[in-house]
Tab-separated table of C-alpha atoms in Angstrom:
chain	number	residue	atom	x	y	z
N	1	UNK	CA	0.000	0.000	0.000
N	2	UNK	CA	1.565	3.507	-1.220
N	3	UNK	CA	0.862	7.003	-1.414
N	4	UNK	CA	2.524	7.357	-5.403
N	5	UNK	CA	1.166	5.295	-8.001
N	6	UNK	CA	4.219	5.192	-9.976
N	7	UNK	CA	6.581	4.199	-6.596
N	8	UNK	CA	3.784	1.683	-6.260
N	9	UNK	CA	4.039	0.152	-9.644
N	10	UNK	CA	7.754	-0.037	-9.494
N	11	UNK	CA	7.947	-1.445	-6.529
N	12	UNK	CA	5.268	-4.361	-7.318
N	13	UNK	CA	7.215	-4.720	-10.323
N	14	UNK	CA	10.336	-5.502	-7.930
N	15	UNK	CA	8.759	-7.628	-6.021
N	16	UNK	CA	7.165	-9.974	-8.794
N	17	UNK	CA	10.836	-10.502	-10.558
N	18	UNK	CA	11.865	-11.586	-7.001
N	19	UNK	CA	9.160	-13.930	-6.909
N	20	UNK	CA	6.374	-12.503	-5.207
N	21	UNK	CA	2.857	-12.559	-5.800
N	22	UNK	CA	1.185	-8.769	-5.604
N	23	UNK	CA	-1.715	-6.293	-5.333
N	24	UNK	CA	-0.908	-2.819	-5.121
N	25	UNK	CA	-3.840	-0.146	-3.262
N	26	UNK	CA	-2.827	3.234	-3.616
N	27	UNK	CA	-5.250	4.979	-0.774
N	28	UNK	CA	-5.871	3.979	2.828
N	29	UNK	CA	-9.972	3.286	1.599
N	30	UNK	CA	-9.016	0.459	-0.817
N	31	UNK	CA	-6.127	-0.425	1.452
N	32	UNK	CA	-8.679	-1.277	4.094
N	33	UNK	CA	-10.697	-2.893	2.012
N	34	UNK	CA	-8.509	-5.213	0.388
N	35	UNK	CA	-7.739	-6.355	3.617
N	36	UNK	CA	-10.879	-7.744	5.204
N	37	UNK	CA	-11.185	-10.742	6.524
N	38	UNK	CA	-9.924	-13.926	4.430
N	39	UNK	CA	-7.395	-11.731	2.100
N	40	UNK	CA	-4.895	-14.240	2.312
N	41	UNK	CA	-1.736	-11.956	2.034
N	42	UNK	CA	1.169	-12.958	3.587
N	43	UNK	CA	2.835	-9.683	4.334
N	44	UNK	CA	2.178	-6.050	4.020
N	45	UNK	CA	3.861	-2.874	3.286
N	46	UNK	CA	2.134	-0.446	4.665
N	47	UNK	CA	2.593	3.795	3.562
N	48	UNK	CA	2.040	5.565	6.929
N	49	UNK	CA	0.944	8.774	4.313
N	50	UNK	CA	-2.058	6.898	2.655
N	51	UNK	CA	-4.981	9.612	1.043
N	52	UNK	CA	-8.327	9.110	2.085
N	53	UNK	CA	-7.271	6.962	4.926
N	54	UNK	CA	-3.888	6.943	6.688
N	55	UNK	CA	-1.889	3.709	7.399
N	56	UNK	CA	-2.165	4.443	11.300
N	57	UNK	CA	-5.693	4.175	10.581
N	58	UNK	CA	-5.397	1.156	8.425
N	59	UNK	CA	-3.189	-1.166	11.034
N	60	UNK	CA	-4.705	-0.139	13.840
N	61	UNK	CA	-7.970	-1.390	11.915
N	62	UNK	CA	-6.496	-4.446	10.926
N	63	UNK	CA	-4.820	-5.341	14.233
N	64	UNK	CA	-8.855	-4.370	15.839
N	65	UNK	CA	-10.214	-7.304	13.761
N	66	UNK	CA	-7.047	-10.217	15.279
N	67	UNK	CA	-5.345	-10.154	12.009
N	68	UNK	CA	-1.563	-11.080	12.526
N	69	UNK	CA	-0.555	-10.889	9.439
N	70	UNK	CA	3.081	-9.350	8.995
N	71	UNK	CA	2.957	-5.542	8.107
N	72	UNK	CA	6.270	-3.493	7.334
N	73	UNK	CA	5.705	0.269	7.519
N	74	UNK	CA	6.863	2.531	4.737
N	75	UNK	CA	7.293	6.147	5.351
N	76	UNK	CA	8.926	9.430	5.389
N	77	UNK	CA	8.069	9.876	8.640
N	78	UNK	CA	11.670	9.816	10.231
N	79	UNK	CA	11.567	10.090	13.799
N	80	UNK	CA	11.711	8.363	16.480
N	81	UNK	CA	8.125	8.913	18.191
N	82	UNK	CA	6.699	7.996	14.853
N	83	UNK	CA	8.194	4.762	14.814
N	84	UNK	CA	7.648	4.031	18.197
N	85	UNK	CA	3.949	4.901	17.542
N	86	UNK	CA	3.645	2.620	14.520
N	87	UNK	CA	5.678	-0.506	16.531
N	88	UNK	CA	3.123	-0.010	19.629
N	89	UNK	CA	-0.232	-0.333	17.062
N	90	UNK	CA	0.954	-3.070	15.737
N	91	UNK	CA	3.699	-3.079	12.959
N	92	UNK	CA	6.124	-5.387	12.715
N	93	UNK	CA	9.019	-3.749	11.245
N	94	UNK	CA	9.482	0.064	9.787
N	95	UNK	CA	11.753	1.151	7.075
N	96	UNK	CA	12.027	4.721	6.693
N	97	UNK	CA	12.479	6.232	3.206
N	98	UNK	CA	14.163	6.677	1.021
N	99	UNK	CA	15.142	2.853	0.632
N	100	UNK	CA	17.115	0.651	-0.919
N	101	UNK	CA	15.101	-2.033	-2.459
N	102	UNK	CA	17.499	-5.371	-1.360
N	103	UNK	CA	17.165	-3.996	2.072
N	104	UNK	CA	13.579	-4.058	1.626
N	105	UNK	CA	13.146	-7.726	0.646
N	106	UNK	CA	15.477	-8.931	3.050
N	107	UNK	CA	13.174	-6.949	5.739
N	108	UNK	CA	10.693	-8.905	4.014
N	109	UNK	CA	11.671	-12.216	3.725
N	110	UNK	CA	12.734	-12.245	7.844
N	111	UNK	CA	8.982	-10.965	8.403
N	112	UNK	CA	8.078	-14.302	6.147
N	113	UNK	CA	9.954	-16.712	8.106
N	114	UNK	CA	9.040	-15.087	11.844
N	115	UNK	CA	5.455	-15.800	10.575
N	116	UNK	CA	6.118	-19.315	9.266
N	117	UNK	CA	5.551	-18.574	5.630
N	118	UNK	CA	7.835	-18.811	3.169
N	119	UNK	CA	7.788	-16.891	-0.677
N	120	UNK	CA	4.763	-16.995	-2.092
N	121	UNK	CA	3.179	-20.018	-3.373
N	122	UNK	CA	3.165	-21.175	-7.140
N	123	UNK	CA	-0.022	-19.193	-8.892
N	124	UNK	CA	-2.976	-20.949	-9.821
N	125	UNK	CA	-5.900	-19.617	-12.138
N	126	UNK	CA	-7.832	-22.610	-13.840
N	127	UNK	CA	-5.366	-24.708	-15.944
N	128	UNK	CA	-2.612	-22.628	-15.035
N	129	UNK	CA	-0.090	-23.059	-12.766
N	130	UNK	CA	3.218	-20.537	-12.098
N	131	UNK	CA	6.081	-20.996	-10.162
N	132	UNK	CA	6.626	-18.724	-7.666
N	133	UNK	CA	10.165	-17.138	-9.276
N	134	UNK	CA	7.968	-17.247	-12.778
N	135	UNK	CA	10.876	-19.623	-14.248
N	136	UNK	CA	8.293	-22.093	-15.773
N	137	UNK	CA	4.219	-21.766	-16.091
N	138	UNK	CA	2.082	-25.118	-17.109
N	139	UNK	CA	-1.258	-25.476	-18.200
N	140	UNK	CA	-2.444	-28.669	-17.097
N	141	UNK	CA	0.521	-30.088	-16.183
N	142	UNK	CA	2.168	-29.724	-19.524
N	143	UNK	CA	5.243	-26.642	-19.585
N	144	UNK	CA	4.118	-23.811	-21.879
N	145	UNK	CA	7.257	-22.746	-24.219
N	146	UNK	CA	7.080	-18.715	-22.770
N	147	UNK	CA	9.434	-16.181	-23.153
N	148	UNK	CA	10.760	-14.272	-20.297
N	149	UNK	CA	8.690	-11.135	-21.430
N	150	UNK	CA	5.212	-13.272	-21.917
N	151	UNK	CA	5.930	-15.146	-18.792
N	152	UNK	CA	5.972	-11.812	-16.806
N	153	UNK	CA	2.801	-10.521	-18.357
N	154	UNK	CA	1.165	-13.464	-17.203
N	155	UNK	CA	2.519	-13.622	-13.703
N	156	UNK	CA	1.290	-9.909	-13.429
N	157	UNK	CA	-1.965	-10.918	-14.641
N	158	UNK	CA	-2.188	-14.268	-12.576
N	159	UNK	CA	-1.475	-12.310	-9.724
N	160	UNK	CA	-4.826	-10.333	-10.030
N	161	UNK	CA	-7.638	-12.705	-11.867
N	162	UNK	CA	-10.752	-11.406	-12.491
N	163	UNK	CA	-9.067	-7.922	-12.272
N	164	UNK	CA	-8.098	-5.169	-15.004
N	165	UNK	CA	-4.675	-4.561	-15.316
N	166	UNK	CA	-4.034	-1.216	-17.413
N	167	UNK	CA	-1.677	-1.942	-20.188
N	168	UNK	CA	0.363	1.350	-18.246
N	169	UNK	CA	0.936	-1.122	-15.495
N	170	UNK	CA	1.935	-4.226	-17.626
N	171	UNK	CA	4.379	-1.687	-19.672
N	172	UNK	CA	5.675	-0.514	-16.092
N	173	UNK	CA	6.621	-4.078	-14.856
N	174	UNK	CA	7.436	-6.102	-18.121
N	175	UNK	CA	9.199	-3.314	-19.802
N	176	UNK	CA	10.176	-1.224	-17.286
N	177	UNK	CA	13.162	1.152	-18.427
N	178	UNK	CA	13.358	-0.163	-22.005
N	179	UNK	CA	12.561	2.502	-24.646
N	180	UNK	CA	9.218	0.988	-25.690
N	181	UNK	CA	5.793	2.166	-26.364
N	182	UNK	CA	2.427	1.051	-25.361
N	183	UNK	CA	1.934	-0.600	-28.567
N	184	UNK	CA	4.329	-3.478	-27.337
N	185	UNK	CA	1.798	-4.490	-24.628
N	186	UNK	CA	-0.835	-5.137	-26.917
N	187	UNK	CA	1.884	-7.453	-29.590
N	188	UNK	CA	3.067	-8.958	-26.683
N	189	UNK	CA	-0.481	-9.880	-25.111
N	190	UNK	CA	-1.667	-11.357	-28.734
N	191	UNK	CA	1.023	-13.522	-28.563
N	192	UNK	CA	0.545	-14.585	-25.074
N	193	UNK	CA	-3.318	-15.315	-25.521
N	194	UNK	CA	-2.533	-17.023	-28.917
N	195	UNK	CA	-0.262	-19.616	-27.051
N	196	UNK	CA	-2.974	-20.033	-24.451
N	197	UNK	CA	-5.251	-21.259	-26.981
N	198	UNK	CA	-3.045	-23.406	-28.510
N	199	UNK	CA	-2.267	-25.245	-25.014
N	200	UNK	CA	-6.238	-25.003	-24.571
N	201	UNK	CA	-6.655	-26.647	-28.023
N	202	UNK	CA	-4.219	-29.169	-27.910
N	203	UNK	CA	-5.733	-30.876	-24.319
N	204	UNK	CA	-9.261	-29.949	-24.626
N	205	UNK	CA	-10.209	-29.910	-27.972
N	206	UNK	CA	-11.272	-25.975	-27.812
N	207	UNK	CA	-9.456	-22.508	-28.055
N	208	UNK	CA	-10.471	-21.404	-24.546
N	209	UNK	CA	-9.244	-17.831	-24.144
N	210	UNK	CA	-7.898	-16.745	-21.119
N	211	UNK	CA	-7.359	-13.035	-21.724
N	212	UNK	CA	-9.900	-10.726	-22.106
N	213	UNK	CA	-9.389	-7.054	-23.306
N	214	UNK	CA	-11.225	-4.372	-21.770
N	215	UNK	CA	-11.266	-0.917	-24.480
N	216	UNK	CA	-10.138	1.667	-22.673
N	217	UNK	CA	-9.155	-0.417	-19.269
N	218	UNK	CA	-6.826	-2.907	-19.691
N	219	UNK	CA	-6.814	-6.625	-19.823
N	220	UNK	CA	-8.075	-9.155	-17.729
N	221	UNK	CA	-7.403	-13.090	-17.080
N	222	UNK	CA	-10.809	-14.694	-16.879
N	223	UNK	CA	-12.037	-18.161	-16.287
N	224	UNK	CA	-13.706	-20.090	-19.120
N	225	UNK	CA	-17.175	-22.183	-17.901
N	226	UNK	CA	-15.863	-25.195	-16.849
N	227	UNK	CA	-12.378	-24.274	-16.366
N	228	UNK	CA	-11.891	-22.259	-13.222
């Protein structure tokens, strides 16, 4: 959870070429909310300088409802007190900024094995299946031949089903400094689906496809009937 949307999206895109599963919320509100009961995170980063709701706000709302899950406080917020304050509602660790990012997912992976949990699982979405480091995705148990580039589109998307990702945000974190346009999302997704359907074809009989685009929004990794 962080205050700048483009800090945000490089950071998630950090974290998901170390491995790491990820949903970024960019205001205290949908901070909150995605992180109800039954979210099923393993750890948090949490922006102390959220809009529309601040982290204090958040954590101490999540600690109210017994969630233990592992929350590492981001922030400007430099001082002493502030730290202290953060620590006594209920973070685990704080890491002031600005940060190095290996710092950051060592902090993290200690947080991970203090709560028992190691990285993230392997993804799952229907007939898919991705390792957790993104080194090798299946689709029903058979390897699908993916470049490195297609293979982080999908983990992006597999990491949010059922959700629009803005092509912005899959340029962001499969592209990231290269001198690209948009336009290479959308050749790179075509490719992606049209492997998808040929896995889908080849075991089922039927071009299932996976990828839906949204005009205007994005794309989206749906389930076929029968499939999820």
């Amino acid at each position: 959870m962080e205050d700048s949307a483009d800090i945000a999206l490089s950071l998630g895109a950090a974290l998901r070429q170390g491995g790491m599963a990820v949903q970024l919320a960019t205001d205290g509100l949908q901070a909150d909310a995605c992180l109800q009961p039954g979210h099923g995170f393993d750890a948090v980063l949490l922006d102390l300088q959220l809009p529309g709701q601040d982290g204090l706000s958040v954590l101490q709302a999540l600690r109210s409802r017994g969630d233990a899950v592992a929350v590492l406080v981001l922030t400007a917020r430099a001082s002493v007190p502030d730290r202290v304050l953060g620590l006594n509602m209920g973070a685990d660790d704080y890491l002031p900024k600005p940060f190095d990012l290996t710092e950051l997912e060592a902090r993290l992976q200690v947080l991970l094995r203090r709560h028992g949990r190691n990285k993230s699982a392997a993804l799952r979405w229907g007939p898919l299946e991705m390792q957790p480091d993104g080194s090798a995705c299946q689709w029903q148990g058979q390897v699908l031949a993916l470049t490195k580039r297609e293979a982080a589109a999908l983990r992006v998307l597999m990491a949010s089903p059922e959700r629009t990702v803005s092509k912005e945000q899959l340029h962001a974190e499969v592209f990231a400094d290269e001198a690209t346009g948009l336009d290479a999302v959308e050749v790179l997704i075509y490719r992606l689906r049209k492997k998808l359907e040929a896995a889908a074809l080849a075991q089922s009989g039927s071009a299932q496809v996976l990828i839906t685009t949204f005009r205007g929004m994005g794309y989206m990794l749906t389930s076929p009937a029968g499939m999820a």
